[in-house]
Tab-separated table of C-alpha atoms in Angstrom:
chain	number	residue	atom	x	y	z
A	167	UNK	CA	42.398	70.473	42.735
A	168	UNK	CA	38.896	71.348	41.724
A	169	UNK	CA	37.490	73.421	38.604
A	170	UNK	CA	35.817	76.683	40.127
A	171	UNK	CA	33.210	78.435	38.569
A	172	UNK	CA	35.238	80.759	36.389
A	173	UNK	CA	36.057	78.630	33.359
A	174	UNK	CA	39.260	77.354	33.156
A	175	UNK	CA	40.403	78.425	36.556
A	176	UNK	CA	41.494	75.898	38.788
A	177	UNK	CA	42.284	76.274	42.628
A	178	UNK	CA	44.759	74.631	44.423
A	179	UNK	CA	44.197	74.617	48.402
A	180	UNK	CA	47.248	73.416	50.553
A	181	UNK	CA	46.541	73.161	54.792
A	182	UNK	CA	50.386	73.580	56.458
A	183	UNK	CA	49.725	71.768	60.010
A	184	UNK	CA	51.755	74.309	62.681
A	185	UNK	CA	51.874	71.957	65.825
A	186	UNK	CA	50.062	70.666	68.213
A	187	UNK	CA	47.848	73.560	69.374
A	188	UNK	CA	46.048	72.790	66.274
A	189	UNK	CA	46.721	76.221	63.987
A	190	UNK	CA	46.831	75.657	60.398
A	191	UNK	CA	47.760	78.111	57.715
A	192	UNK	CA	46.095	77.946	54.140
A	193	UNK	CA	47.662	78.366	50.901
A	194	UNK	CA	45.258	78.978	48.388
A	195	UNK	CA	45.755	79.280	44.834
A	196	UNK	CA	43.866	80.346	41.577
A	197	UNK	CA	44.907	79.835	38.466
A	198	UNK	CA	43.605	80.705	34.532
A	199	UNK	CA	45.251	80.241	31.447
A	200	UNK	CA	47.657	83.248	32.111
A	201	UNK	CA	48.705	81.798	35.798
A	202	UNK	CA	48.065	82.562	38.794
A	203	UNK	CA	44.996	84.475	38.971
A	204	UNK	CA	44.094	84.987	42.489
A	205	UNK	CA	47.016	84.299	45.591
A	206	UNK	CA	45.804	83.902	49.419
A	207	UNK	CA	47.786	82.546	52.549
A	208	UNK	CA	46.779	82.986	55.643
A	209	UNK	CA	45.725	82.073	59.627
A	210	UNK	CA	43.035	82.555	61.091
A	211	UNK	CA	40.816	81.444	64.236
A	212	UNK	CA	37.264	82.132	65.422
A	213	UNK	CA	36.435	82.158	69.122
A	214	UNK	CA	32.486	81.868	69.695
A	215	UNK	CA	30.544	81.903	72.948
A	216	UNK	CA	26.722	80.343	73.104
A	217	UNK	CA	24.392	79.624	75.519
A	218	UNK	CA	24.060	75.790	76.625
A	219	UNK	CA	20.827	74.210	77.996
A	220	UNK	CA	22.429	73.979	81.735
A	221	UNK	CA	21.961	78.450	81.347
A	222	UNK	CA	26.072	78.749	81.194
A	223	UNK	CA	27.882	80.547	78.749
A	224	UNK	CA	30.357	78.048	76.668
A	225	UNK	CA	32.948	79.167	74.680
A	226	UNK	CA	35.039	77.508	71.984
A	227	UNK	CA	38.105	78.360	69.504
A	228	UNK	CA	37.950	76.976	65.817
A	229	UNK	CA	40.520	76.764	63.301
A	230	UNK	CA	41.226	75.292	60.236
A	231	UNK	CA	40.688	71.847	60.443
A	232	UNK	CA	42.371	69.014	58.275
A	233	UNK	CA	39.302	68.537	56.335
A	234	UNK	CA	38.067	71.540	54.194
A	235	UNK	CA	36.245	72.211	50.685
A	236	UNK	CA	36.303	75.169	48.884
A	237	UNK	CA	33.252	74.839	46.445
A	238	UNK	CA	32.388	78.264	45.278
A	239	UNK	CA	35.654	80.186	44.991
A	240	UNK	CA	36.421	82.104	41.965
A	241	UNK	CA	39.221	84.357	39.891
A	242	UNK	CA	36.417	87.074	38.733
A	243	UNK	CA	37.306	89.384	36.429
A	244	UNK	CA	36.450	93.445	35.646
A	245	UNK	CA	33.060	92.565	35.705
A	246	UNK	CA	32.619	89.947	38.560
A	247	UNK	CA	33.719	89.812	41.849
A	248	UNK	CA	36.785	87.485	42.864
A	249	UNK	CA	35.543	85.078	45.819
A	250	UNK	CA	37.476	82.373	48.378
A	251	UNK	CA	35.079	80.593	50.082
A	252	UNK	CA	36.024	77.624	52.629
A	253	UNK	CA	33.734	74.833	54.254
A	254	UNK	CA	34.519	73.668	57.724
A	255	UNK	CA	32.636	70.573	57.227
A	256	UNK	CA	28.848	71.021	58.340
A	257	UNK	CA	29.343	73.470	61.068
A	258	UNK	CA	31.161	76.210	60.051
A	259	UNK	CA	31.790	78.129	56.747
A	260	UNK	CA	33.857	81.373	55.708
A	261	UNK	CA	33.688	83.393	52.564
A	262	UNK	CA	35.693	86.846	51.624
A	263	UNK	CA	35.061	88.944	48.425
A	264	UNK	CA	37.108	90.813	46.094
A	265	UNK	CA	35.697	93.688	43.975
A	266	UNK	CA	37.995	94.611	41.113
A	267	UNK	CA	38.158	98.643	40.620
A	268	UNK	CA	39.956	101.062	37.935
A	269	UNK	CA	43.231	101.684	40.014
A	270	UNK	CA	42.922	98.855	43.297
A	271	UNK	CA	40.759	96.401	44.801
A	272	UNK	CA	38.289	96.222	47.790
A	273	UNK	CA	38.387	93.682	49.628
A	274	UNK	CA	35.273	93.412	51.604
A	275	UNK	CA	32.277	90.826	52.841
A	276	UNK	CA	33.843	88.753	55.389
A	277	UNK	CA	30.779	86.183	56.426
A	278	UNK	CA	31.590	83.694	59.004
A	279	UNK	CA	28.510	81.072	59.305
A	280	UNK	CA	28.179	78.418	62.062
A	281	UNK	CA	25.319	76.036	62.490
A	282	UNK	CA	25.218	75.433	66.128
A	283	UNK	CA	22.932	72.226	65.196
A	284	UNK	CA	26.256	70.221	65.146
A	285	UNK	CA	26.321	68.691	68.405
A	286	UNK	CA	30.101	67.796	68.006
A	287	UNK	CA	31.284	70.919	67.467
A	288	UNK	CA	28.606	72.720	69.637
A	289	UNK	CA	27.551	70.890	72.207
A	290	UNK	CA	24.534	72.021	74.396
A	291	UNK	CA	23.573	74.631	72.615
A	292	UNK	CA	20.348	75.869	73.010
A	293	UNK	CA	19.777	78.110	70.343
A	294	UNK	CA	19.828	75.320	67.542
A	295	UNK	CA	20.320	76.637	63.713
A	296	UNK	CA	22.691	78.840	61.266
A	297	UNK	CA	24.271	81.743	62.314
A	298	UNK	CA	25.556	84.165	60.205
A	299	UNK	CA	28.609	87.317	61.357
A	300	UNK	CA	29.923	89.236	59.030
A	301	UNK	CA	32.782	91.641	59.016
A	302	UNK	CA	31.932	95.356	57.788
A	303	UNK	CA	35.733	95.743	57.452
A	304	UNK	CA	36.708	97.602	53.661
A	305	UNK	CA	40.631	97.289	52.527
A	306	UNK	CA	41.373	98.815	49.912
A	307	UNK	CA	44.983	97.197	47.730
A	308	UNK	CA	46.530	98.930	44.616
A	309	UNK	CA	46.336	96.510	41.535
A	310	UNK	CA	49.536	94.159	41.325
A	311	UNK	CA	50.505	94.935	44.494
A	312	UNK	CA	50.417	92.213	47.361
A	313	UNK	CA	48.659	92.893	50.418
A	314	UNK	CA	50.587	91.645	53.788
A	315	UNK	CA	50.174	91.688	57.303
A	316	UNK	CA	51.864	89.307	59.604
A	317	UNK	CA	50.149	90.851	62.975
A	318	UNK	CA	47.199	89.643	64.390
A	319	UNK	CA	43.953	91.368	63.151
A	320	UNK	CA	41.300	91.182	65.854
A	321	UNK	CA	37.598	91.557	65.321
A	322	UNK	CA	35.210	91.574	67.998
A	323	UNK	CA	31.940	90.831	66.352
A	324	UNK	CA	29.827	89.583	69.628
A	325	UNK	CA	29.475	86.335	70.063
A	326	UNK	CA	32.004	86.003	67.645
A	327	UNK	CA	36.070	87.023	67.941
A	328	UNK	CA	37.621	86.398	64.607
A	329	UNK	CA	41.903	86.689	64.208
A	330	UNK	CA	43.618	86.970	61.589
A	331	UNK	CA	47.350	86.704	60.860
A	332	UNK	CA	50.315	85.644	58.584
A	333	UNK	CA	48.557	87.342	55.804
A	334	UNK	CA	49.478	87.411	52.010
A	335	UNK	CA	46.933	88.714	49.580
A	336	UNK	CA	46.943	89.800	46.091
A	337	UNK	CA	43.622	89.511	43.915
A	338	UNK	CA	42.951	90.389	39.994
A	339	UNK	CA	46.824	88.685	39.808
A	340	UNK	CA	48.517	90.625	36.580
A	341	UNK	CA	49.804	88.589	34.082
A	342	UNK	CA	49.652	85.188	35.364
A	343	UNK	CA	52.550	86.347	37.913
A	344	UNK	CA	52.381	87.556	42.112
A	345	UNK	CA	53.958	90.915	41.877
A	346	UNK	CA	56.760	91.770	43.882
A	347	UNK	CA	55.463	95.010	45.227
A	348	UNK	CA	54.170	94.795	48.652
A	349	UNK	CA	51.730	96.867	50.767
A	350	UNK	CA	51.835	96.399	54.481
A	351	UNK	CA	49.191	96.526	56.929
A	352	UNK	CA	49.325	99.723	59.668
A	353	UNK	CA	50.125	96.395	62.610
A	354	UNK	CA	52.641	95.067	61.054
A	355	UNK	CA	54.596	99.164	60.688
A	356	UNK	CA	54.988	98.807	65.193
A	357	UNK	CA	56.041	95.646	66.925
A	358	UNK	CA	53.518	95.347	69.615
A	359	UNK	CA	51.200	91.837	67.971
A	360	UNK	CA	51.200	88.306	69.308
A	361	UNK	CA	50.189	85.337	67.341
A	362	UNK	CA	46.957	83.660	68.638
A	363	UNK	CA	47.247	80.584	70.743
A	364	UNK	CA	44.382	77.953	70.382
A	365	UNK	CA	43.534	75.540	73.584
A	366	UNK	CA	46.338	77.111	75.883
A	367	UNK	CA	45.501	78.689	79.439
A	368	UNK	CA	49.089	79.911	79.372
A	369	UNK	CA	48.394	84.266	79.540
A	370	UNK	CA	48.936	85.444	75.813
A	371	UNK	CA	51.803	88.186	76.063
A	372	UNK	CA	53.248	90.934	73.663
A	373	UNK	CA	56.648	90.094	72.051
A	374	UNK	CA	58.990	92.847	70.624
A	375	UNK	CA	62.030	93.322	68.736
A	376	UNK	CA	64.290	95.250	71.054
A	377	UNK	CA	66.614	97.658	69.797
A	378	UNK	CA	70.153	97.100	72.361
A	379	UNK	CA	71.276	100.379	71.133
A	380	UNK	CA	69.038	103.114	72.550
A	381	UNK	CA	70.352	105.608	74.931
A	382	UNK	CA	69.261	104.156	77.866
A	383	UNK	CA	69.009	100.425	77.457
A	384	UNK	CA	66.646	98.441	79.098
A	385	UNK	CA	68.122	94.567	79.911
A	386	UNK	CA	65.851	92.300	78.317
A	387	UNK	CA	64.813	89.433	80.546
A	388	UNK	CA	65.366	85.973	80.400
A	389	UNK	CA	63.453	83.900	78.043
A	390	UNK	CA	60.322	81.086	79.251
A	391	UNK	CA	61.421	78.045	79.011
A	392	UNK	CA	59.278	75.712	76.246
A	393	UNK	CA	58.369	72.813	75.767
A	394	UNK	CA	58.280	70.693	72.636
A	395	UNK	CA	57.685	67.590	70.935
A	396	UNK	CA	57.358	66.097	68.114
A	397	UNK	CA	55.436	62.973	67.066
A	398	UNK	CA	55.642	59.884	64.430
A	399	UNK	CA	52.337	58.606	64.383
A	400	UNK	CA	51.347	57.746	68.239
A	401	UNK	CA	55.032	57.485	68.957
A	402	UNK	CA	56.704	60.680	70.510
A	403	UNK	CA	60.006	60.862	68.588
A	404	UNK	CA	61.525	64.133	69.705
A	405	UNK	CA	61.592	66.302	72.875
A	406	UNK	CA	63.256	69.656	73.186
A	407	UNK	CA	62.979	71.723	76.130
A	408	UNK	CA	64.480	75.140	75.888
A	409	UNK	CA	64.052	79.354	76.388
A	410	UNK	CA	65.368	80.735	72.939
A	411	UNK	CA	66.778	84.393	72.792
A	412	UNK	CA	67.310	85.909	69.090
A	413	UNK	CA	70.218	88.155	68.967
A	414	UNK	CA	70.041	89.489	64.764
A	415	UNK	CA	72.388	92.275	63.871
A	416	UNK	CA	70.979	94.178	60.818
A	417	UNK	CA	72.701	96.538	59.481
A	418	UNK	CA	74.691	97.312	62.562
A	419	UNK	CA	71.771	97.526	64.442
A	420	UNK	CA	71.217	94.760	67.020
A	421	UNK	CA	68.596	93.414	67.778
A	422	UNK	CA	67.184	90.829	70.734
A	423	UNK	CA	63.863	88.808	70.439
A	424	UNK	CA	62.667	86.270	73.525
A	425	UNK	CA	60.667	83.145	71.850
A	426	UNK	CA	57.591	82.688	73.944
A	427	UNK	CA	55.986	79.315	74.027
A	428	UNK	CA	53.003	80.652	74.776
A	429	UNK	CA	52.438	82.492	71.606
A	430	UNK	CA	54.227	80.313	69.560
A	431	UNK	CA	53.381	77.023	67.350
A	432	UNK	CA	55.514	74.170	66.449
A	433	UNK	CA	55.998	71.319	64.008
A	434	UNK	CA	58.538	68.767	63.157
A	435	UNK	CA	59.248	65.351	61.447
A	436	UNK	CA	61.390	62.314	62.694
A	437	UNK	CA	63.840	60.194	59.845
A	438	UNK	CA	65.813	57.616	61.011
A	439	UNK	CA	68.834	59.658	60.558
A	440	UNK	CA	67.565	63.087	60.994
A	441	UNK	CA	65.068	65.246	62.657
A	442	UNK	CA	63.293	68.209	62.671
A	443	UNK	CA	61.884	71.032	65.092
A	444	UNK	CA	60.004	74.338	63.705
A	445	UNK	CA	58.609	77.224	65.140
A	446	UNK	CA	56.580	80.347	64.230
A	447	UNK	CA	54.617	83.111	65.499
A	448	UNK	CA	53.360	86.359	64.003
A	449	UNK	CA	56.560	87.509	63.665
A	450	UNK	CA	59.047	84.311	62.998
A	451	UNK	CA	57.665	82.192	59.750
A	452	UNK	CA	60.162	79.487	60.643
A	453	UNK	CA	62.802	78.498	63.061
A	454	UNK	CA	63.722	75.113	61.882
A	455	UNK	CA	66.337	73.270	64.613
A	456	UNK	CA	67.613	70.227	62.215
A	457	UNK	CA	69.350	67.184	64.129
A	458	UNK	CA	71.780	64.711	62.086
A	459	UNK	CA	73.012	61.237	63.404
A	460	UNK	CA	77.171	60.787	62.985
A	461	UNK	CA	78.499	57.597	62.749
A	462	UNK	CA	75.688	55.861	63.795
A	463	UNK	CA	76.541	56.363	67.204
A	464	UNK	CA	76.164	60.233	68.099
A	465	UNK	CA	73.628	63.172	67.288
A	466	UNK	CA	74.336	66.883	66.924
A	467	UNK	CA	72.030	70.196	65.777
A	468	UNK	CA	73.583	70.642	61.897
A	469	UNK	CA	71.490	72.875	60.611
A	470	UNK	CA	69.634	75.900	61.708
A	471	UNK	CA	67.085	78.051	59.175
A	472	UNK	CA	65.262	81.161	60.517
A	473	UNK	CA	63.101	83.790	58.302
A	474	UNK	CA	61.529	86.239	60.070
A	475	UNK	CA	59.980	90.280	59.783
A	476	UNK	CA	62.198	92.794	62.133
A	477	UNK	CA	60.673	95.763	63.778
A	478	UNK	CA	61.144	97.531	60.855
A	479	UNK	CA	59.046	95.393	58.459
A	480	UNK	CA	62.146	93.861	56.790
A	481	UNK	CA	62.301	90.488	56.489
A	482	UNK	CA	65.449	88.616	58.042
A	483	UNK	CA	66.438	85.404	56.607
A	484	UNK	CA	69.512	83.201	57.220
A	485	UNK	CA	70.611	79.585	57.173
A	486	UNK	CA	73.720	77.564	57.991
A	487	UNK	CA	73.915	73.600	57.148
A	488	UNK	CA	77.373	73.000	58.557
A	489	UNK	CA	77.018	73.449	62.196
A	490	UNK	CA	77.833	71.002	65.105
A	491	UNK	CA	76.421	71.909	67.887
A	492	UNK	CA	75.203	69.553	71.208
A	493	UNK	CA	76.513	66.561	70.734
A	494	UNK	CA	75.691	63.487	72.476
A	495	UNK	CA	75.395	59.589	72.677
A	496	UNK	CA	72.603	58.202	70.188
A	497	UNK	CA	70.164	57.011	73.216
A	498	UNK	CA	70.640	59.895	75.249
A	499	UNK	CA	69.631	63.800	75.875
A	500	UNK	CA	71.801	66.568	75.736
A	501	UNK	CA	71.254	69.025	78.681
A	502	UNK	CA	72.553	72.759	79.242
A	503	UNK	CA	71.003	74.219	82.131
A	504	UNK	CA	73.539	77.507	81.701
A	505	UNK	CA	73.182	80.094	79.352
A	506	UNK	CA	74.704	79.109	75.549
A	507	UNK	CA	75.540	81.083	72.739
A	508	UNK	CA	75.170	79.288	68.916
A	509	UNK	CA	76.666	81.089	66.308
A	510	UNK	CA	75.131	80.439	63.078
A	511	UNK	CA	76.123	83.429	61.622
A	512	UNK	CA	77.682	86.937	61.920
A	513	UNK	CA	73.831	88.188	61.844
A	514	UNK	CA	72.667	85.656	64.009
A	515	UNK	CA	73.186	83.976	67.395
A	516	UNK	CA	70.825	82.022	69.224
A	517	UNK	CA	71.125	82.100	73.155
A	518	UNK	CA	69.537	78.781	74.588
A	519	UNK	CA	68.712	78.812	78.524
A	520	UNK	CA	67.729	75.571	80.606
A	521	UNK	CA	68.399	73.141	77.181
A	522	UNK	CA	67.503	69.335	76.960
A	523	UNK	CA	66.898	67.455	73.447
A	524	UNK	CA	66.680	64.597	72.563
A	525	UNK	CA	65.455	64.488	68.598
A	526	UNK	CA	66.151	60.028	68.487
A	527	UNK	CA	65.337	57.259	70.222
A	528	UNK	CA	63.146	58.779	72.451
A	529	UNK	CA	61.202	55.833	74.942
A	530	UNK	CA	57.687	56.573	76.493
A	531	UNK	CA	57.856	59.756	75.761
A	532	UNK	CA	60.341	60.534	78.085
A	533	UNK	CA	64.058	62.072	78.195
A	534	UNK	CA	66.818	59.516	78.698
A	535	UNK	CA	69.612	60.548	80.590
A	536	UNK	CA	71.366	63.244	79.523
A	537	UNK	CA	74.890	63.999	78.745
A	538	UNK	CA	75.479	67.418	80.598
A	539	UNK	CA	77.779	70.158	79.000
A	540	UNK	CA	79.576	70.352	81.802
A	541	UNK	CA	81.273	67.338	80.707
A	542	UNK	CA	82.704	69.308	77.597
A	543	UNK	CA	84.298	71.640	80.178
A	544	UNK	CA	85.520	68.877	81.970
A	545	UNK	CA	87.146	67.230	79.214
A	546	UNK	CA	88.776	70.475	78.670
A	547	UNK	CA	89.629	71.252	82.679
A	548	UNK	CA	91.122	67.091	83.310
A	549	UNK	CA	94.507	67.500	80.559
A	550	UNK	CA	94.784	71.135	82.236
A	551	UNK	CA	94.936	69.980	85.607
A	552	UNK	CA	97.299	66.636	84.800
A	553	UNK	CA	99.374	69.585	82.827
A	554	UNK	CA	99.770	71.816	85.792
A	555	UNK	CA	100.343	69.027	88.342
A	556	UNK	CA	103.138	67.836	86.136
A	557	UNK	CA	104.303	71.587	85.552
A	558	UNK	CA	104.327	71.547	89.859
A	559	UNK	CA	105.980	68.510	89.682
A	560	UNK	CA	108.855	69.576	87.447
A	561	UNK	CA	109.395	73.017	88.709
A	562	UNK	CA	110.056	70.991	92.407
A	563	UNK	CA	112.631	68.706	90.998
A	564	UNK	CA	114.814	71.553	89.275
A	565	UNK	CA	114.344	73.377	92.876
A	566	UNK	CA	115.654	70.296	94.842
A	567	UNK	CA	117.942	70.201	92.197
A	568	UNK	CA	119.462	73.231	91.795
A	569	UNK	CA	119.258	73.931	95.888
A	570	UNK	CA	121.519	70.373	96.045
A	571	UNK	CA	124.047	71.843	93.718
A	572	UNK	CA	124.456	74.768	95.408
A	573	UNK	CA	125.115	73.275	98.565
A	574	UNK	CA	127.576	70.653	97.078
A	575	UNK	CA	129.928	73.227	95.888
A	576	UNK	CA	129.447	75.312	99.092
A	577	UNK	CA	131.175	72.329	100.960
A	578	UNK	CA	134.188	72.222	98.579
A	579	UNK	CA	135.083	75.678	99.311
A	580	UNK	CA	135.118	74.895	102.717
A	581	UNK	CA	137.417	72.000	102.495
């Protein structure tokens, strides 16, 4: 927490670490004496290409990093301009400005600065020195209104490609308070946006939420098959390897949604006696998978949270803490190779395809051996076969039985 210019207004900058590709989002926070005075979270990436002194083109992604300032950012007020301005240590710096107006604001001046001088970050560059790209982009937002827009907004300002996503704006704040009443971006009104991946050759796809019930229904294809894991300091502490299919059912409208990996981020924690997976992309804000230990010998999924924005721009939000779902040996994996349906609620099933976890005791990184759910059906199939052996069984000694009789007093009607 840092004073900013304005007097009395204080900003409060949180960084939200999304996985291992490295994608942060920022909260950022201005307050006055009313409140809240200016409200900004967000992702965003920059790719840049330079020249290097072996006459090849390099290119490189940045996001945020871990380690940011924010010297310079501001409330304003009807007079001066409202500012958030963010310091990638010495190489890179971002600023965006807000200009308050009788009935909305502007928001306008996107400068992205890099000083390809920093070896680290560029290395081999030829042309040495500060850089400066900015964004001739002009929104204009209603007063007490907050701006949103969870697609991806591209700019391709050569050498420069910034993205932005997960967006949630609102300048000139009313009354200390974030209003209620929301303006979404033109993206975010069709379902055809991908979050950015950062440091991923994987092919970046588009994702959609399907409607099942149109005339002539398309079958929507199996899910990839992710990979995930979490870890406690240099210590891998939970693997989970899995294609995800969202089936949500609002308001009698179904709807299916395939996870990709690809375009998706992940985080997690590890407790000794529970665990954590989440995942989001420009369209899910969190799927947490929550793991609980039983008796100190087993493990099971008890809890499953998801909020996410439907085709329609409504948001979707559900979560169930009593479920008991893949069960297996503390020490060991669960595995599911077959399709499985989880039922958290009457909204919301998750289908899982190709499944292994394992969210304790993981060694080297690697799964240990897995308890198969086959072996539910078996347990199921074993006192259903012993029941209809026994049923043969029986049904063969009432026959011998009743064929004896028969015969017995055939012979005494002979005599």
């Amino acid at each position: 927490m840092c004073l900013s210019p304005v007097k009395g207004a204080k900003l409060i900058l949180i960084f939200l670490f999304l996985g291992a590709v490295q994608s942060n989002a920022l909260i950022v926070n201005l307050t006055d004496s009313k409140g809240t005075c200016l409200y900004a979270e967000w992702e965003m990436n920059f790719t840049i290409t330079y020249e290097t002194t072996n006459q090849t083109n390099k290119t490189i992604t940045i996001a945020v990093p871990d380690k940011a300032t924010h010297d310079g950012s501001s409330c304003g007020d009807d007079r001066n301009s409202a500012k958030i301005m963010i310091q990638f240590g010495f190489a890179v710096s971002w600023a965006v400005n807000f200009t308050k107006e009788a009935s909305h604001y502007s928001i306008h001046d996107i400068v992205l600065s890099y000083n390809t001088s920093d070896s680290t970050v560029f290395p081999g560059a030829v042309a040495k020195g500060v850089h400066t790209v900015k964004n001739p982009e002009n929104f204009k937002v209603p007063l007490d209104v907050i701006f949103k827009c969870n697609s991806v907004l591209t700019y391709n300002l050569t050498p420069v490609v910034q993205k932005y996503w997960g967006i949630h704006l609102q300048a000139f704040v009313q009354n200390g308070t974030v209003s209620k009443n929301e303006q979404v971006c033109e993206e975010d009104k069709t379902p055809t946006t991908v979050a950015p991946i950062i440091h991923t050759t994987a092919p970046s796809t588009t994702t959609t939420l399907t409607p099942t019930s149109t005339p002539t229904p398309t079958p929507t294809p199996t899910p990839t098959v992710g990979n995930y894991s979490i870890r406690n300091g240099n210590t891998t502490c939970l693997l989970a390897t899995m294609g995800l299919q969202l089936n949500i059912t609002e308001e009698k409208v179904p709807f299916i949604f395939n996870i990709n990996p690809a375009t998706t981020n992940f985080t997690g924690s590890c407790q000794p006696q529970s665990a954590q997976l989440r995942l989001n992309n420009s369209q899910i804000k969190y799927l947490d998978f929550i793991f609980a230990v039983k008796n100190e010998k087993r493990f099971y999924l008890k809890e499953v949270n998801v909020y996410m924005y439907l085709a329609n721009g409504s948001a979707f939000n559900i979560s169930n803490k009593n479920l008991s779902f893949w069960d297996a040996p503390l020490g060991s994996s669960y595995m599911c190779n077959k399709e499985q349906v989880l039922s958290v609620s009457r909204a919301f099933q998750i289908n899982t395809f190709n499944l292994k976890v394992q969210p304790f005791n993981v060694t080297k990184g690697q799964y240990s051996t897995a308890q198969d759910c086959s072996a539910d059906e078996d347990n199921f199939l074993v006192p259903i076969a012993v029941g209809a052996a026994l049923g043969g069984v029986l049904i063969l000694v009432l026959l011998a039985y009743f064929i004896g009789l028969k015969r017995h007093h055939t012979g005494y009607e002979q005599f």
